[in-house]
Amino acid sequence: MSYVAPDLLDATPYPAAMWQAALDEVERLSAASAATWTAYGTSGTILTAVTANPALGASTWAAAYLLSAGQVHVRFNLTVGAGFTAGTGAYRILLPFAASAAAIAAEVGQAFMDDFGAALRTGSVIAADSTHVEIYRESSTAAIGSAGPGSAWATGDRIKLRYSYEPA
């Protein structure tokens, strides 16, 4: 699948720090709500790749969902740790529930990537199929994968995703 992340509102890319502030505010508001987030996934299933799966090693991750008003809201965080091996191919993150046909190939959320020591990057979360999402860097036609978010994956690199979709 080939996808180009749209420029939101105008052709001026928004700074990664602005996206991070927005994501932090969403997380703060989510934590303050009475709703209960439910953790899901295992280290062997949460992050896969099209060709060969990565091994998380000592990486830390958290994935949680909230069901509300016919939507599944998901937050996913990964910090690359020692022993991480990249695998090969585009990365896919497991969905907690199957996505509806209308959600597949649609932009369902935003991505923030900290290419530790190199750059802060933003992108889109796209429902790749009914069970996984992929991450596309801003203005990119290829999903993020084993090559890294802009440079090779290294200890300290982070991925933060926030997305919502209609379940099947």
mmCIF file of C-alpha atoms in Angstrom:
data_model
loop_
_atom_site.group_PDB
_atom_site.id
_atom_site.type_symbol
_atom_site.label_atom_id
_atom_site.label_comp_id
_atom_site.label_asym_id
_atom_site.label_seq_id
_atom_site.Cartn_x
_atom_site.Cartn_y
_atom_site.Cartn_z
ATOM 1 C CA MET A 1 0.000 0.000 0.000
ATOM 2 C CA SER A 2 1.262 3.449 -0.806
ATOM 3 C CA TYR A 3 0.095 6.477 1.113
ATOM 4 C CA VAL A 4 1.157 10.097 1.332
ATOM 5 C CA ALA A 5 0.309 11.764 4.621
ATOM 6 C CA PRO A 6 -1.770 14.888 3.981
ATOM 7 C CA ASP A 7 -0.651 18.338 5.012
ATOM 8 C CA LEU A 8 -3.182 19.346 7.626
ATOM 9 C CA LEU A 9 -4.836 22.766 7.167
ATOM 10 C CA ASP A 10 -2.130 24.196 4.925
ATOM 11 C CA ALA A 11 1.193 23.372 3.322
ATOM 12 C CA THR A 12 3.210 24.467 6.374
ATOM 13 C CA PRO A 13 4.399 21.473 8.402
ATOM 14 C CA TYR A 14 3.786 21.854 12.112
ATOM 15 C CA PRO A 15 6.799 21.518 14.405
ATOM 16 C CA ALA A 16 7.189 18.195 16.176
ATOM 17 C CA ALA A 17 7.154 20.021 19.526
ATOM 18 C CA MET A 18 3.662 21.314 18.720
ATOM 19 C CA TRP A 19 2.441 17.782 17.969
ATOM 20 C CA GLN A 20 4.074 16.514 21.158
ATOM 21 C CA ALA A 21 2.309 19.198 23.220
ATOM 22 C CA ALA A 22 -1.031 18.243 21.667
ATOM 23 C CA LEU A 23 -0.429 14.528 22.316
ATOM 24 C CA ASP A 24 0.574 15.277 25.925
ATOM 25 C CA GLU A 25 -2.626 17.270 26.432
ATOM 26 C CA VAL A 26 -4.764 14.437 25.026
ATOM 27 C CA GLU A 27 -3.023 12.028 27.387
ATOM 28 C CA ARG A 28 -3.523 14.376 30.345
ATOM 29 C CA LEU A 29 -7.222 14.741 29.584
ATOM 30 C CA SER A 30 -7.580 10.997 29.057
ATOM 31 C CA ALA A 31 -5.969 10.264 32.405
ATOM 32 C CA ALA A 32 -8.251 12.780 34.115
ATOM 33 C CA SER A 33 -11.430 11.240 32.709
ATOM 34 C CA ALA A 34 -13.409 8.595 34.558
ATOM 35 C CA ALA A 35 -13.009 6.194 31.637
ATOM 36 C CA THR A 36 -10.853 3.128 32.097
ATOM 37 C CA TRP A 37 -8.113 2.317 29.628
ATOM 38 C CA THR A 38 -7.416 -1.396 29.103
ATOM 39 C CA ALA A 39 -3.926 -2.696 28.310
ATOM 40 C CA TYR A 40 -3.605 -5.140 25.400
ATOM 41 C CA GLY A 41 -1.030 -7.059 23.366
ATOM 42 C CA THR A 42 2.110 -8.995 24.215
ATOM 43 C CA SER A 43 5.735 -8.259 23.399
ATOM 44 C CA GLY A 44 5.551 -10.909 20.651
ATOM 45 C CA THR A 45 2.388 -9.566 18.985
ATOM 46 C CA ILE A 46 2.156 -5.811 19.555
ATOM 47 C CA LEU A 47 4.806 -4.815 16.978
ATOM 48 C CA THR A 48 5.322 -6.953 13.888
ATOM 49 C CA ALA A 49 6.841 -6.387 10.457
ATOM 50 C CA VAL A 50 5.762 -7.432 6.971
ATOM 51 C CA THR A 51 8.819 -9.650 6.313
ATOM 52 C CA ALA A 52 10.563 -10.511 9.625
ATOM 53 C CA ASN A 53 9.396 -9.328 13.025
ATOM 54 C CA PRO A 54 11.546 -7.113 15.216
ATOM 55 C CA ALA A 55 12.694 -8.357 18.632
ATOM 56 C CA LEU A 56 11.999 -5.816 21.370
ATOM 57 C CA GLY A 57 14.851 -6.810 23.701
ATOM 58 C CA ALA A 58 14.811 -4.466 26.721
ATOM 59 C CA SER A 59 12.527 -1.954 24.992
ATOM 60 C CA THR A 60 9.617 -0.610 27.022
ATOM 61 C CA TRP A 61 6.150 -0.365 25.555
ATOM 62 C CA ALA A 62 2.549 0.219 26.526
ATOM 63 C CA ALA A 63 -0.622 -0.222 24.499
ATOM 64 C CA ALA A 64 -4.100 0.549 25.792
ATOM 65 C CA TYR A 65 -7.575 1.078 24.375
ATOM 66 C CA LEU A 66 -10.792 2.747 25.429
ATOM 67 C CA LEU A 67 -14.192 1.904 23.934
ATOM 68 C CA SER A 68 -16.431 4.959 23.728
ATOM 69 C CA ALA A 69 -19.449 5.894 21.597
ATOM 70 C CA GLY A 70 -18.847 3.206 18.979
ATOM 71 C CA GLN A 71 -15.153 4.065 18.567
ATOM 72 C CA VAL A 72 -11.967 2.383 19.725
ATOM 73 C CA HIS A 73 -9.398 4.901 20.991
ATOM 74 C CA VAL A 74 -5.822 3.620 21.218
ATOM 75 C CA ARG A 75 -2.603 4.922 22.715
ATOM 76 C CA PHE A 76 0.687 3.187 21.975
ATOM 77 C CA ASN A 77 4.153 4.088 23.278
ATOM 78 C CA LEU A 78 7.453 2.379 22.537
ATOM 79 C CA THR A 79 10.940 3.321 23.709
ATOM 80 C CA VAL A 80 13.682 1.310 22.023
ATOM 81 C CA GLY A 81 15.990 -0.398 24.512
ATOM 82 C CA ALA A 82 19.143 -2.488 24.473
ATOM 83 C CA GLY A 83 18.892 -5.706 22.499
ATOM 84 C CA PHE A 84 16.316 -4.349 20.035
ATOM 85 C CA THR A 85 16.700 -5.912 16.590
ATOM 86 C CA ALA A 86 14.867 -4.251 13.735
ATOM 87 C CA GLY A 87 13.596 -7.202 11.705
ATOM 88 C CA THR A 88 12.730 -6.337 8.087
ATOM 89 C CA GLY A 89 9.893 -4.603 6.341
ATOM 90 C CA ALA A 90 7.178 -2.132 7.243
ATOM 91 C CA TYR A 91 6.139 -2.170 10.904
ATOM 92 C CA ARG A 92 2.597 -2.994 11.953
ATOM 93 C CA ILE A 93 1.005 -2.373 15.335
ATOM 94 C CA LEU A 94 -1.725 -4.743 16.485
ATOM 95 C CA LEU A 95 -5.263 -3.370 16.879
ATOM 96 C CA PRO A 96 -7.190 -4.425 20.001
ATOM 97 C CA PHE A 97 -10.334 -5.106 17.900
ATOM 98 C CA ALA A 98 -10.830 -5.692 14.178
ATOM 99 C CA ALA A 99 -11.359 -2.478 12.214
ATOM 100 C CA SER A 100 -14.451 -1.876 10.087
ATOM 101 C CA ALA A 101 -14.126 -1.967 6.306
ATOM 102 C CA ALA A 102 -14.553 1.835 6.285
ATOM 103 C CA ALA A 103 -11.491 2.272 8.533
ATOM 104 C CA ILE A 104 -9.113 0.208 6.370
ATOM 105 C CA ALA A 105 -6.639 2.370 4.408
ATOM 106 C CA ALA A 106 -7.895 5.479 6.220
ATOM 107 C CA GLU A 107 -5.874 7.864 8.340
ATOM 108 C CA VAL A 108 -6.999 7.113 11.892
ATOM 109 C CA GLY A 109 -4.558 9.150 13.977
ATOM 110 C CA GLN A 110 -1.226 10.873 14.501
ATOM 111 C CA ALA A 111 2.277 9.627 15.162
ATOM 112 C CA PHE A 112 5.164 11.263 16.981
ATOM 113 C CA MET A 113 8.644 9.791 16.613
ATOM 114 C CA ASP A 114 11.747 10.830 18.513
ATOM 115 C CA ASP A 115 14.709 9.755 16.399
ATOM 116 C CA PHE A 116 16.862 10.130 19.531
ATOM 117 C CA GLY A 117 19.609 12.657 19.054
ATOM 118 C CA ALA A 118 18.720 13.232 15.396
ATOM 119 C CA ALA A 119 15.237 14.706 14.951
ATOM 120 C CA LEU A 120 11.657 14.824 16.138
ATOM 121 C CA ARG A 121 9.288 13.554 13.459
ATOM 122 C CA THR A 122 5.527 13.508 12.925
ATOM 123 C CA GLY A 123 3.316 11.364 10.768
ATOM 124 C CA SER A 124 0.013 9.606 10.292
ATOM 125 C CA VAL A 125 -1.376 6.323 11.554
ATOM 126 C CA ILE A 126 -3.109 4.355 8.781
ATOM 127 C CA ALA A 127 -5.240 1.226 9.216
ATOM 128 C CA ALA A 128 -3.259 -1.213 7.037
ATOM 129 C CA ASP A 129 -5.831 -4.000 7.309
ATOM 130 C CA SER A 130 -8.525 -5.084 9.753
ATOM 131 C CA THR A 131 -6.010 -6.046 12.469
ATOM 132 C CA HIS A 132 -3.033 -3.657 12.173
ATOM 133 C CA VAL A 133 -2.033 -0.033 11.673
ATOM 134 C CA GLU A 134 1.109 1.329 10.005
ATOM 135 C CA ILE A 135 2.984 4.586 10.566
ATOM 136 C CA TYR A 136 3.771 7.004 7.732
ATOM 137 C CA ARG A 137 6.165 9.895 8.246
ATOM 138 C CA GLU A 138 4.938 13.285 7.099
ATOM 139 C CA SER A 139 5.131 13.522 3.274
ATOM 140 C CA SER A 140 6.255 9.883 2.925
ATOM 141 C CA THR A 141 4.852 7.187 0.674
ATOM 142 C CA ALA A 142 6.324 4.254 2.620
ATOM 143 C CA ALA A 143 5.450 2.975 6.072
ATOM 144 C CA ILE A 144 8.052 3.277 8.829
ATOM 145 C CA GLY A 145 9.847 0.007 9.357
ATOM 146 C CA SER A 146 13.123 -1.686 10.010
ATOM 147 C CA ALA A 147 15.154 1.195 8.525
ATOM 148 C CA GLY A 148 14.011 3.447 11.386
ATOM 149 C CA PRO A 149 12.148 6.741 11.607
ATOM 150 C CA GLY A 150 14.792 8.619 9.625
ATOM 151 C CA SER A 151 17.980 6.909 10.720
ATOM 152 C CA ALA A 152 18.641 3.389 11.994
ATOM 153 C CA TRP A 153 16.785 2.401 15.177
ATOM 154 C CA ALA A 154 18.857 3.089 18.294
ATOM 155 C CA THR A 155 18.412 2.887 22.044
ATOM 156 C CA GLY A 156 16.287 5.816 23.175
ATOM 157 C CA ASP A 157 14.246 6.188 19.966
ATOM 158 C CA ARG A 158 10.544 6.585 20.752
ATOM 159 C CA ILE A 159 7.227 6.101 18.984
ATOM 160 C CA LYS A 160 4.035 7.611 20.388
ATOM 161 C CA LEU A 161 0.747 6.936 18.584
ATOM 162 C CA ARG A 162 -2.773 8.185 19.284
ATOM 163 C CA TYR A 163 -5.578 6.977 17.036
ATOM 164 C CA SER A 164 -9.272 6.115 16.905
ATOM 165 C CA TYR A 165 -11.233 3.878 14.564
ATOM 166 C CA GLU A 166 -14.611 2.236 14.078
ATOM 167 C CA PRO A 167 -14.565 -1.445 15.028
ATOM 168 C CA ALA A 168 -16.024 -4.116 12.749
#
